[in-house]
Backbone as CSV, one residue per row, in Angstrom:
resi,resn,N_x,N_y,N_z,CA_x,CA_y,CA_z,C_x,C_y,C_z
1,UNK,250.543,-31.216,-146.534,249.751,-30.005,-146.379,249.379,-29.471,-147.758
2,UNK,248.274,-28.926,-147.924,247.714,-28.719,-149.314,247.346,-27.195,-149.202
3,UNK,247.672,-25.838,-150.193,247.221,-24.704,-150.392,246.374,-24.469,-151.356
4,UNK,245.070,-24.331,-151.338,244.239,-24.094,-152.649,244.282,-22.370,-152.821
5,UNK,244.325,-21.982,-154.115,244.501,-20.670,-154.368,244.576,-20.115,-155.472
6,UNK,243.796,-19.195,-155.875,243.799,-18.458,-157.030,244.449,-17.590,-157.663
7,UNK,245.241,-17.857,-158.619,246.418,-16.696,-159.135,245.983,-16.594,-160.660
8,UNK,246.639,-15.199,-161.182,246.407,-14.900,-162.633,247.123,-16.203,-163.805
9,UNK,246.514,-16.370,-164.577,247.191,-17.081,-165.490,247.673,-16.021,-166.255
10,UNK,249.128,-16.718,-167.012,249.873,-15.656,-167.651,249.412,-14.946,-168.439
11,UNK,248.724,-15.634,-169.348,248.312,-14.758,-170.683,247.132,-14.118,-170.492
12,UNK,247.092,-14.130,-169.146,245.863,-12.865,-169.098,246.037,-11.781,-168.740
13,UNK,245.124,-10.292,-169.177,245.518,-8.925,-168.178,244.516,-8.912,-167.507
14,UNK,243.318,-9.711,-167.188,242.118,-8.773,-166.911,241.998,-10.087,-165.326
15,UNK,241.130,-9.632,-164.220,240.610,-10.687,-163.518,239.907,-11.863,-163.996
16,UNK,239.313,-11.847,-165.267,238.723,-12.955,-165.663,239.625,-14.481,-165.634
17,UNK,240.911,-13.847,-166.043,241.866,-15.056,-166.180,242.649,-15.896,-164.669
18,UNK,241.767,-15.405,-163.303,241.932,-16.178,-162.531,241.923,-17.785,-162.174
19,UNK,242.698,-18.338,-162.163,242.666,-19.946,-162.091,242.766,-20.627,-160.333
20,UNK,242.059,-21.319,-159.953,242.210,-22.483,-159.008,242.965,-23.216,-158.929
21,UNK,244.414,-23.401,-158.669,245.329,-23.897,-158.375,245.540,-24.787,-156.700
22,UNK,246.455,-25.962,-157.037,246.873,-26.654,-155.408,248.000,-26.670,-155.252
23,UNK,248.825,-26.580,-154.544,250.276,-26.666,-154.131,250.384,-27.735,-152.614
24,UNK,251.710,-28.069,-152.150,251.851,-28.922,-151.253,253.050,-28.593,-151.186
25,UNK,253.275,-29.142,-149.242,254.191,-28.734,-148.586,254.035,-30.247,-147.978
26,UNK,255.687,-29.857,-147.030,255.909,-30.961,-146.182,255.510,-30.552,-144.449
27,UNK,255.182,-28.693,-144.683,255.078,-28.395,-143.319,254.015,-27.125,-143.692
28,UNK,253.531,-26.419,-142.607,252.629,-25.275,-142.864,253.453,-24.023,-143.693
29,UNK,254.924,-24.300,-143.148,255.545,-22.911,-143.547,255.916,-22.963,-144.709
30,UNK,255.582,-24.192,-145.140,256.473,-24.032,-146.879,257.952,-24.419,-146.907
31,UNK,258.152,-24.321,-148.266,257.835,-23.994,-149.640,256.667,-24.629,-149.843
32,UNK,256.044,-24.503,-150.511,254.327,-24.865,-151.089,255.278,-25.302,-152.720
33,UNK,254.886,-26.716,-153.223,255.285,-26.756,-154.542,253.903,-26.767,-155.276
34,UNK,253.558,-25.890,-156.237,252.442,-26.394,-157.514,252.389,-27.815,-158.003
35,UNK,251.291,-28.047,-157.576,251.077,-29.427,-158.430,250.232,-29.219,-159.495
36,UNK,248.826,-28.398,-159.840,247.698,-28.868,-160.743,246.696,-27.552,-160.903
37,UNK,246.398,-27.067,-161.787,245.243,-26.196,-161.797,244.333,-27.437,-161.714
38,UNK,243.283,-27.028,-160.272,242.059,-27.634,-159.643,240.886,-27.118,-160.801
39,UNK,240.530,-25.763,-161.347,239.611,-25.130,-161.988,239.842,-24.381,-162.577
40,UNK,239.369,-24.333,-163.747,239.619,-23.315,-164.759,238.967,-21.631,-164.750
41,UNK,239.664,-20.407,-165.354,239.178,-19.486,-165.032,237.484,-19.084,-165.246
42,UNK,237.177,-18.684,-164.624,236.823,-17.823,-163.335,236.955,-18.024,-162.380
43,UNK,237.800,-18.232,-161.332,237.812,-19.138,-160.101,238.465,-18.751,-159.164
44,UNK,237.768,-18.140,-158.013,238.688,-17.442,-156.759,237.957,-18.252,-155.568
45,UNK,238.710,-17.345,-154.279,238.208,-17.619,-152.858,237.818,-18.939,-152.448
46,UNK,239.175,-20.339,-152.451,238.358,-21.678,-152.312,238.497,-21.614,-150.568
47,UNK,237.687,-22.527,-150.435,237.809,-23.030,-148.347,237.372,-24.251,-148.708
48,UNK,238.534,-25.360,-148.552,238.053,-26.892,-148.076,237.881,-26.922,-146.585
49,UNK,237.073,-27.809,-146.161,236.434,-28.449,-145.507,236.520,-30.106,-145.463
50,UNK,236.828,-30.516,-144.078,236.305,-31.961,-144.304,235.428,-32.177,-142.965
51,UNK,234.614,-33.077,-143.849,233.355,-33.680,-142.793,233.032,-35.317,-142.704
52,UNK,232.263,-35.350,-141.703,232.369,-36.977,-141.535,231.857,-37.356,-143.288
53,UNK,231.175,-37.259,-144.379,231.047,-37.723,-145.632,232.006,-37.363,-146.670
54,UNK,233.217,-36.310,-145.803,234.037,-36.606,-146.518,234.724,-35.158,-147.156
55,UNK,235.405,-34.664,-148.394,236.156,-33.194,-148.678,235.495,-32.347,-149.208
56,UNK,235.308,-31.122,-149.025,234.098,-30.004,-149.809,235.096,-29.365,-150.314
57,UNK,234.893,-28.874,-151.188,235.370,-27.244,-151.460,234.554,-26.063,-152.178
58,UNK,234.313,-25.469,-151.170,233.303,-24.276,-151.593,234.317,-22.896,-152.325
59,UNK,233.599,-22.305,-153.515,234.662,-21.435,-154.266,233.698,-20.539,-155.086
60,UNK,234.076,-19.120,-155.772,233.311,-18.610,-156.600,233.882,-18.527,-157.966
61,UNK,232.347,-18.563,-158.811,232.335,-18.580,-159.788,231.257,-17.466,-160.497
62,UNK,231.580,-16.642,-161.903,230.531,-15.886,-162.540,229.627,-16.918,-162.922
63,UNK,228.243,-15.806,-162.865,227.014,-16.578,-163.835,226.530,-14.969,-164.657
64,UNK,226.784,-15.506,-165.822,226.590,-14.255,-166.689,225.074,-14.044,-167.147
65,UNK,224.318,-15.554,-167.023,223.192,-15.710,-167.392,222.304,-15.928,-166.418
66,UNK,221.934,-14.905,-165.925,220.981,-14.915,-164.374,220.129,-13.580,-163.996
67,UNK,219.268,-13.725,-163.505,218.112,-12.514,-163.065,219.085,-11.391,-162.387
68,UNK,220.217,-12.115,-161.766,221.123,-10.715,-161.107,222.622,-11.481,-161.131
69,UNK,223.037,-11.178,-162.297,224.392,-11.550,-162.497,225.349,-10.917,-161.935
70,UNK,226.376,-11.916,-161.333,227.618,-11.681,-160.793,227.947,-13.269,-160.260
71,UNK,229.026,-12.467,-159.191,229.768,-13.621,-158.689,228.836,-14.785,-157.627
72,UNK,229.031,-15.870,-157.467,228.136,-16.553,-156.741,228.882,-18.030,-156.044
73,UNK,228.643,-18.685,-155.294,229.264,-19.246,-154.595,228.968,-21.149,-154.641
74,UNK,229.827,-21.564,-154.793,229.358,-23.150,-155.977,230.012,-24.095,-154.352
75,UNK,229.851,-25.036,-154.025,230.367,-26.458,-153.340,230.363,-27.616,-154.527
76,UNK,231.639,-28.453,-154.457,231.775,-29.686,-154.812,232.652,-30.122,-154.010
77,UNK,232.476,-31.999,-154.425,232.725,-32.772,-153.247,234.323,-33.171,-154.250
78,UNK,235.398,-33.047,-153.526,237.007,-33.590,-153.408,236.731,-35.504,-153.577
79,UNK,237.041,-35.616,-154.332,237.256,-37.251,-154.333,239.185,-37.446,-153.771
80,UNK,239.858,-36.776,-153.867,241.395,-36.530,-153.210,241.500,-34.603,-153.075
81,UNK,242.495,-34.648,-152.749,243.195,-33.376,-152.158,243.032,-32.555,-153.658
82,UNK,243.530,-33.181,-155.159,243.950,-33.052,-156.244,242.558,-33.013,-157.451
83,UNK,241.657,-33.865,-156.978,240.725,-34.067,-157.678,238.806,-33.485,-157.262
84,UNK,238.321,-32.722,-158.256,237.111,-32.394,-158.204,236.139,-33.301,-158.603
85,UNK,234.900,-33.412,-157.748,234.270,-35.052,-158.087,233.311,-34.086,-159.914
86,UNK,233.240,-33.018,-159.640,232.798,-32.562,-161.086,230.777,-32.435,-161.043
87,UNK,230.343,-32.382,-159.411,229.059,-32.492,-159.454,229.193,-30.917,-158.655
88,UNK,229.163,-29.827,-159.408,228.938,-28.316,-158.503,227.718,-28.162,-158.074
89,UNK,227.481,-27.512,-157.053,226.108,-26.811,-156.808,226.185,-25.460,-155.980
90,UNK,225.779,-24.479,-157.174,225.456,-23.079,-155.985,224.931,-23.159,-155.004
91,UNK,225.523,-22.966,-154.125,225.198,-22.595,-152.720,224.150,-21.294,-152.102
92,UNK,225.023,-20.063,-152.924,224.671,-18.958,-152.694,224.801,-18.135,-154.005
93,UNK,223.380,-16.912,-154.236,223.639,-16.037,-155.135,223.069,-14.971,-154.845
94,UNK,223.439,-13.690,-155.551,222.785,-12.551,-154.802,221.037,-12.461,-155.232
95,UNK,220.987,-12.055,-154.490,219.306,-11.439,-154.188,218.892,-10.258,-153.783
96,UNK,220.031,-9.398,-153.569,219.373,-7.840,-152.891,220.305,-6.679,-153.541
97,UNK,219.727,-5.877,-154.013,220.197,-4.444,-154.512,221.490,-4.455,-153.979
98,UNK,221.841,-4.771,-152.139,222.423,-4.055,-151.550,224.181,-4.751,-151.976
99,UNK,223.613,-6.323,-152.454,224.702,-6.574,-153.042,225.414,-6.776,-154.488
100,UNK,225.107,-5.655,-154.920,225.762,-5.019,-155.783,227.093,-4.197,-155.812
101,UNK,228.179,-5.036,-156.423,228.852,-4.954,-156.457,229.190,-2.997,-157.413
102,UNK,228.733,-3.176,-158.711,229.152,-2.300,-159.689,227.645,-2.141,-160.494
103,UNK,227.513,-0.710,-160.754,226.382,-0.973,-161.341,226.596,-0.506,-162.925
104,UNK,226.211,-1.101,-163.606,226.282,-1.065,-165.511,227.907,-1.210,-165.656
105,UNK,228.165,-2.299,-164.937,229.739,-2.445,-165.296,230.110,-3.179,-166.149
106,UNK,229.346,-4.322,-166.953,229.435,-4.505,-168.357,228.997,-4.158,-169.137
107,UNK,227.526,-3.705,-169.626,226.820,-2.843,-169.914,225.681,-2.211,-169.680
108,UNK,225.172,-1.236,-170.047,224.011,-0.711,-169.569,223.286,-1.520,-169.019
109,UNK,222.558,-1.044,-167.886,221.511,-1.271,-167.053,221.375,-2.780,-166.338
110,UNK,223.051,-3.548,-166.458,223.144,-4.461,-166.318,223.881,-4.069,-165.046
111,UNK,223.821,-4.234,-163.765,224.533,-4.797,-162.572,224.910,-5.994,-161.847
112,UNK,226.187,-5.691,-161.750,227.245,-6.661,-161.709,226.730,-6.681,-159.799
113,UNK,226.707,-8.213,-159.237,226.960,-8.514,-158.328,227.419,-9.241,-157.402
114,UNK,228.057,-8.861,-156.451,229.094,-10.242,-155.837,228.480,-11.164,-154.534
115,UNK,228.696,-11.998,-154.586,228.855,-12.759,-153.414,230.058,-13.514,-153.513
116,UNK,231.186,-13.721,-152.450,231.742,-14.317,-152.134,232.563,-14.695,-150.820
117,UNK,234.021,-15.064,-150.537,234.771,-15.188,-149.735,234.093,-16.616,-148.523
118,UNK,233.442,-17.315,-149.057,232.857,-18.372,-148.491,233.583,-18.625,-146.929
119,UNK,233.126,-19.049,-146.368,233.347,-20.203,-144.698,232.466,-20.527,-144.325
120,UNK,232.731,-22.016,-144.144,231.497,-23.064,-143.605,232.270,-23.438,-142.254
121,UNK,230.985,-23.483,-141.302,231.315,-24.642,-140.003,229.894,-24.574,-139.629
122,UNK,230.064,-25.810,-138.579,228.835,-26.348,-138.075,228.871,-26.421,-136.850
123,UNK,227.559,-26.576,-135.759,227.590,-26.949,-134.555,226.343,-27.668,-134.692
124,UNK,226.605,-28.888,-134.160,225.510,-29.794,-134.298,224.476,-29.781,-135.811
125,UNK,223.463,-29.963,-135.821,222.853,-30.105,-136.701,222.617,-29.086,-137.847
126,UNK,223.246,-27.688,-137.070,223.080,-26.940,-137.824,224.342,-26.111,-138.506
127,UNK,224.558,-26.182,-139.959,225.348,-25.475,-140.924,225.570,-24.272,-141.193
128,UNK,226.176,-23.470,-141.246,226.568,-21.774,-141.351,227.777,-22.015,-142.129
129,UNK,226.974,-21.347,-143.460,227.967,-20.782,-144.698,228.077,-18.902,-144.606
130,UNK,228.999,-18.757,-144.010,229.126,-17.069,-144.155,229.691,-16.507,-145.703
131,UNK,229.821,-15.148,-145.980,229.769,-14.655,-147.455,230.343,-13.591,-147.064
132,UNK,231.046,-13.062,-148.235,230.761,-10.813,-148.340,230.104,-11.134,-149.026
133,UNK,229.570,-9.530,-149.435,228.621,-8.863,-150.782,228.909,-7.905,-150.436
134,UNK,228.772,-7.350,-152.046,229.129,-6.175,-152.837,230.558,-5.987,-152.898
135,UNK,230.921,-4.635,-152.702,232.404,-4.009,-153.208,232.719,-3.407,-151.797
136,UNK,234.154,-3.684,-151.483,234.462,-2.781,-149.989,234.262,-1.773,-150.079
137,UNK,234.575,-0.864,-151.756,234.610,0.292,-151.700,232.436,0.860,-151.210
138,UNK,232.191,-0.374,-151.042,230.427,0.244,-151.245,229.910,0.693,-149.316
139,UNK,229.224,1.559,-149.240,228.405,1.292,-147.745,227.952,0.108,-147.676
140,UNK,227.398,-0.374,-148.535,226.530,-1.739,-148.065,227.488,-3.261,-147.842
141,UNK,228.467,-2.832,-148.570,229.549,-4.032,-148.198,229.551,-4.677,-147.064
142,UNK,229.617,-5.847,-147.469,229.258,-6.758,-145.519,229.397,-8.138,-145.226
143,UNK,229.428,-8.775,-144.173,229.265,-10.182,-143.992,228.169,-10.931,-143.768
144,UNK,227.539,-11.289,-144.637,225.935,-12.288,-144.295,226.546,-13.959,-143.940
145,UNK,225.543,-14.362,-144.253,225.246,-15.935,-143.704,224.256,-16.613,-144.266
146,UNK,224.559,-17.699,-144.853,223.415,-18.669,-144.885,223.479,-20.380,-143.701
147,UNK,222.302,-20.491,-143.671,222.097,-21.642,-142.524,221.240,-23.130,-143.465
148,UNK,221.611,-23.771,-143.074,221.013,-24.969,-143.190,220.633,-26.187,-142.063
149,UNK,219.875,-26.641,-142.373,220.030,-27.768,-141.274,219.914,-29.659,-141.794
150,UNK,220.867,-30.308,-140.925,220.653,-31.485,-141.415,221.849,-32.158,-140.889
151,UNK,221.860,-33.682,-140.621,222.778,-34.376,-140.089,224.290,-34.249,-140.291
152,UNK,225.160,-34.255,-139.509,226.646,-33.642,-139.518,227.052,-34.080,-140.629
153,UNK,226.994,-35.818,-141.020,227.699,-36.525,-142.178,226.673,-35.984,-143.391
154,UNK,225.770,-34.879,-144.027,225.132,-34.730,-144.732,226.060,-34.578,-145.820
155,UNK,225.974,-34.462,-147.111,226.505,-34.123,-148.336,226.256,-32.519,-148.396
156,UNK,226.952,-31.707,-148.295,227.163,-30.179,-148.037,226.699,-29.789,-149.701
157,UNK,226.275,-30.548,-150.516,225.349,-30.344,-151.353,224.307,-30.202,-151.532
158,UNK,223.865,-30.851,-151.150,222.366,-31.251,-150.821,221.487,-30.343,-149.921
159,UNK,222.458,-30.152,-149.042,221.354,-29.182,-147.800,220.893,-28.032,-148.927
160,UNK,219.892,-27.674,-148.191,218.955,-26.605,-148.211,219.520,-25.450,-147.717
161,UNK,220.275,-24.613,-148.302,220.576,-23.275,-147.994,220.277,-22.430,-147.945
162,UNK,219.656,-21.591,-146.706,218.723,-20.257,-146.642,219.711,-18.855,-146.151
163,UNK,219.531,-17.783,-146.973,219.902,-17.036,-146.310,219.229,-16.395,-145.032
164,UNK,220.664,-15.994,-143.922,219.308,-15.309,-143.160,219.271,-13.755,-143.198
165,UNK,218.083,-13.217,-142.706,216.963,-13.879,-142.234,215.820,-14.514,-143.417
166,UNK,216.676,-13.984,-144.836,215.900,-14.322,-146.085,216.356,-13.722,-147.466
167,UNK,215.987,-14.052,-148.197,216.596,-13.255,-149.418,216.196,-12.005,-149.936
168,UNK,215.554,-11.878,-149.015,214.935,-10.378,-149.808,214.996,-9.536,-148.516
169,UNK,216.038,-9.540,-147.336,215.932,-8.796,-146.352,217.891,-8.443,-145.951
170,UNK,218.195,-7.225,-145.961,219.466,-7.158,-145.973,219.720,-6.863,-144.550
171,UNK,220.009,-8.038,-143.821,220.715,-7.703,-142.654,222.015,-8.252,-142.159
172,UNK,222.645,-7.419,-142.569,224.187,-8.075,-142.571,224.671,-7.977,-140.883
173,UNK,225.534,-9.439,-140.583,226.367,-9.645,-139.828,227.006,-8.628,-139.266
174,UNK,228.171,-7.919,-140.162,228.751,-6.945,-139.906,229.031,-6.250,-141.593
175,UNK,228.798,-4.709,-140.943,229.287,-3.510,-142.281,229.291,-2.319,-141.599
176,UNK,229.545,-1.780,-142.384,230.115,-0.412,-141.610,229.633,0.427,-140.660
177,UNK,229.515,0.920,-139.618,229.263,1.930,-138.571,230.097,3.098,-138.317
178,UNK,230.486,3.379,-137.304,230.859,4.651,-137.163,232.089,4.379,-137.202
179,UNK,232.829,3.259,-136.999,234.244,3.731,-136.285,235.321,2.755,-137.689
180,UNK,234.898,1.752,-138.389,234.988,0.934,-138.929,234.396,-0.243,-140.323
181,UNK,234.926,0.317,-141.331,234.404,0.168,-142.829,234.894,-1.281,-143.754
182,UNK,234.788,-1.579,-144.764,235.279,-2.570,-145.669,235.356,-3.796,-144.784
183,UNK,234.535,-4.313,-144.088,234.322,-5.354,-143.174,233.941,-6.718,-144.455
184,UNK,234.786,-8.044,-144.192,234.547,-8.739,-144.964,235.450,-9.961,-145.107
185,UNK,235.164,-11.069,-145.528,235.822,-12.492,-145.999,236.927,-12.594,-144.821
186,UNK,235.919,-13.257,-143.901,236.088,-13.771,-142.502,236.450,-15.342,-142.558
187,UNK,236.731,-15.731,-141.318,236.513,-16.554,-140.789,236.484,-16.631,-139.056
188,UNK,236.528,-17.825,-138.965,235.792,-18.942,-137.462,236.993,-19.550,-136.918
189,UNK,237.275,-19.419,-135.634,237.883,-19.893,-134.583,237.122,-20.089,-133.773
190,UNK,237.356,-21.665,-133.230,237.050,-22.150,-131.451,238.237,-22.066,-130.336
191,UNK,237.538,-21.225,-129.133,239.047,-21.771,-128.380,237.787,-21.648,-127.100
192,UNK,238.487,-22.949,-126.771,238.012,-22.866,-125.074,236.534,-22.871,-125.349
193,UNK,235.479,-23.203,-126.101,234.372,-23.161,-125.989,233.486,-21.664,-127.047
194,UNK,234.497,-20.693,-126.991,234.051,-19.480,-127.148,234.810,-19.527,-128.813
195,UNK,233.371,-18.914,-129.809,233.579,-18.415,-130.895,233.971,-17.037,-131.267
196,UNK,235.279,-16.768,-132.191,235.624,-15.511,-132.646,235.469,-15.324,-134.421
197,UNK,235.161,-14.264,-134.360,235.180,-14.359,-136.061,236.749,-13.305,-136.384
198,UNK,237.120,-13.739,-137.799,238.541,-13.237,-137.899,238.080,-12.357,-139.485
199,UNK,238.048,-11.290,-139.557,237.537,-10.683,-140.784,238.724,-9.420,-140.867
200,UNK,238.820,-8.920,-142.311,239.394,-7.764,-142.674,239.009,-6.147,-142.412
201,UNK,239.225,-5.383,-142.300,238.399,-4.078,-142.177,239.402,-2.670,-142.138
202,UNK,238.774,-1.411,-142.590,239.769,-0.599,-142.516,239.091,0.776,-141.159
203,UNK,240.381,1.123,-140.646,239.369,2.099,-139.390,239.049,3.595,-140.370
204,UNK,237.767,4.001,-140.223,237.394,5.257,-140.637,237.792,6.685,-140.419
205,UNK,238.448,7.400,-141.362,239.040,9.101,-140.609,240.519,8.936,-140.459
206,UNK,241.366,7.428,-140.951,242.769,7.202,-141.143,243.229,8.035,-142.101
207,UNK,243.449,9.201,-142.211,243.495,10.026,-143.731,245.295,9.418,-143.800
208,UNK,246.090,8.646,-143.037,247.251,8.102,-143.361,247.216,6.746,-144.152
209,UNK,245.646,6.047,-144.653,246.321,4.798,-144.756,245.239,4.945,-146.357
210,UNK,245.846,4.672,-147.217,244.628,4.440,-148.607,243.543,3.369,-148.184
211,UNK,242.701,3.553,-149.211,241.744,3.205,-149.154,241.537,1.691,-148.929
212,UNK,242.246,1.013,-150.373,242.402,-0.342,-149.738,243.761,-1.413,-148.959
213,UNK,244.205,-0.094,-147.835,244.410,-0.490,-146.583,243.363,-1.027,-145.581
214,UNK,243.179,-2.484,-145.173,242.747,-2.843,-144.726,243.522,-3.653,-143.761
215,UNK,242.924,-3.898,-142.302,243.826,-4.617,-141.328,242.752,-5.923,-141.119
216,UNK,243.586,-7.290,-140.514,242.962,-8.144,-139.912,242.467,-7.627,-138.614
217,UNK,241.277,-8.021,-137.993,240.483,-7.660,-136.885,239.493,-9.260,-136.515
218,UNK,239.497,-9.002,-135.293,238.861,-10.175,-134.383,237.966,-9.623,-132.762
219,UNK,236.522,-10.075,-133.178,235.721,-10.157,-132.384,234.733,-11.538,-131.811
220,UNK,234.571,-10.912,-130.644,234.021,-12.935,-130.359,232.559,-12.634,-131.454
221,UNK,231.807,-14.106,-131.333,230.964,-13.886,-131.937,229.785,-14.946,-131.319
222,UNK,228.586,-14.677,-131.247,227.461,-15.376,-130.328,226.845,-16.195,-131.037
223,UNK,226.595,-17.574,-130.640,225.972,-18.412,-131.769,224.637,-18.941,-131.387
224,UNK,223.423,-18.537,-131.231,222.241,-18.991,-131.107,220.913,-19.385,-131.993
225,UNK,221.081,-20.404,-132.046,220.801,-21.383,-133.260,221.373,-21.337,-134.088
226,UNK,220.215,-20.603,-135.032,220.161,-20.362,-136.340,220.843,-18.476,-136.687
227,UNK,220.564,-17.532,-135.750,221.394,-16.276,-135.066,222.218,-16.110,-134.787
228,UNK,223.156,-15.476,-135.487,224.940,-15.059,-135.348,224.615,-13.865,-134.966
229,UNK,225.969,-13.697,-133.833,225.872,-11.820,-134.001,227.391,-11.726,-132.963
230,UNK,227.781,-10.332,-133.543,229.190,-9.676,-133.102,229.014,-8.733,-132.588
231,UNK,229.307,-8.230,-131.481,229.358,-6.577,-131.228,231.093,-6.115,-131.451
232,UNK,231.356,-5.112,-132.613,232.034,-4.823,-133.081,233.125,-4.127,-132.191
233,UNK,234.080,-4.382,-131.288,235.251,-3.636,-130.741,235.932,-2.745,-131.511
234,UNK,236.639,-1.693,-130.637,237.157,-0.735,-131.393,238.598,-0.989,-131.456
């Protein structure tokens, strides 16, 4: 059993010094032993995947040098459990005001923005990479999606990744409403036919729980085509 996961390296104080690490077990419950930093810092939120062509691992990384810098979301292909084949490709990067993380948080007039917390699955021909963006602490904080399409054994590189419904249109999956805030870095369960999504969130008007108190929460979720959608339980 293999844990991919991001922890501080010692000699750092700041988040920058996050590293990609693997560990292994003989069972799910552990002990997990360290074997290898997988990636060097900047490097959080991995999700492997395997598909009929074989091991993904989708993860984020900064791009400091970009029309809207921040965090952004890279796939490469696993040649073993241990090893990165060393060919990355962004997947996903921000495109909308709304995901903005921090604004002039390195310096002036420069905004910082996130995408991350990746999950991929597929049904038939068609691919769904889900995301957050921005900051929990933000209203706009949320869960989007990008879709692709193309044969199951495809190279999860290669596809064509669109957000939906587009990049310049913010309609998130799920973010905040009335009853329920900081919605984000989900995932996908099948049981019995029927899809649930499994995401974090905190309930609104808890004046007992701080801010980033957040609980796990689960709603089914509808899959038509290329169209995801949740109606949010209380």
């Amino acid at each position: 059993y293999y844990m991919y996961y991001s922890s501080m390296d010692e000699d750092s104080d700041d988040e920058h010094g996050q590293t990609m690490r693997v560990a292994v077990a003989d069972c799910p419950g552990g002990p997990f032993r360290f074997v290898k930093n997988l990636l060097p810092p900047f490097s959080i939120d991995p999700h492997m995947v395997v598909t009929p062509s074989g091991m993904y691992l989708f993860y984020c990384v900064n791009e400091y040098e970009a029309q809207r810098v921040g965090t952004v979301v890279m796939c490469d292909k696993l040649t073993d459990p241990f090893t990165m084949e060393g060919k990355p490709v962004c997947v996903i990067r921000p495109t909308l005001d709304e995901e903005i993380y921090q604004r002039d948080r390195f310096k002036k007039g420069e905004h910082w923005h996130t995408i991350e917390g990746a999950f991929y699955f597929s049904k038939g021909n068609t691919h769904y990479l889900m995301y957050s963006g921005a900051c929990h602490q933000n209203p706009t904080y949320f869960i989007g999606y990008s879709v692709a399409h193309g044969d199951p054994d495809a190279d999860l590189r290669t596809l064509d990744w669109k957000k939906f419904p587009d990049d310049t249109t913010y309609a998130p999956l799920l973010s905040k409403n009335d009853f329920v805030e900081g919605m984000g870095h989900n995932s996908v369960i099948f049981d019995n036919g029927t899809c649930y999504i499994v995401y974090h969130g905190r309930d609104i008007g808890d004046i007992n729980l701080p801010e980033d108190a957040r609980s796990a929460r689960i709603d089914e979720m509808k899959i038509d085509g290329d169209v995801l959608s949740v109606e949010v339980t209380r």
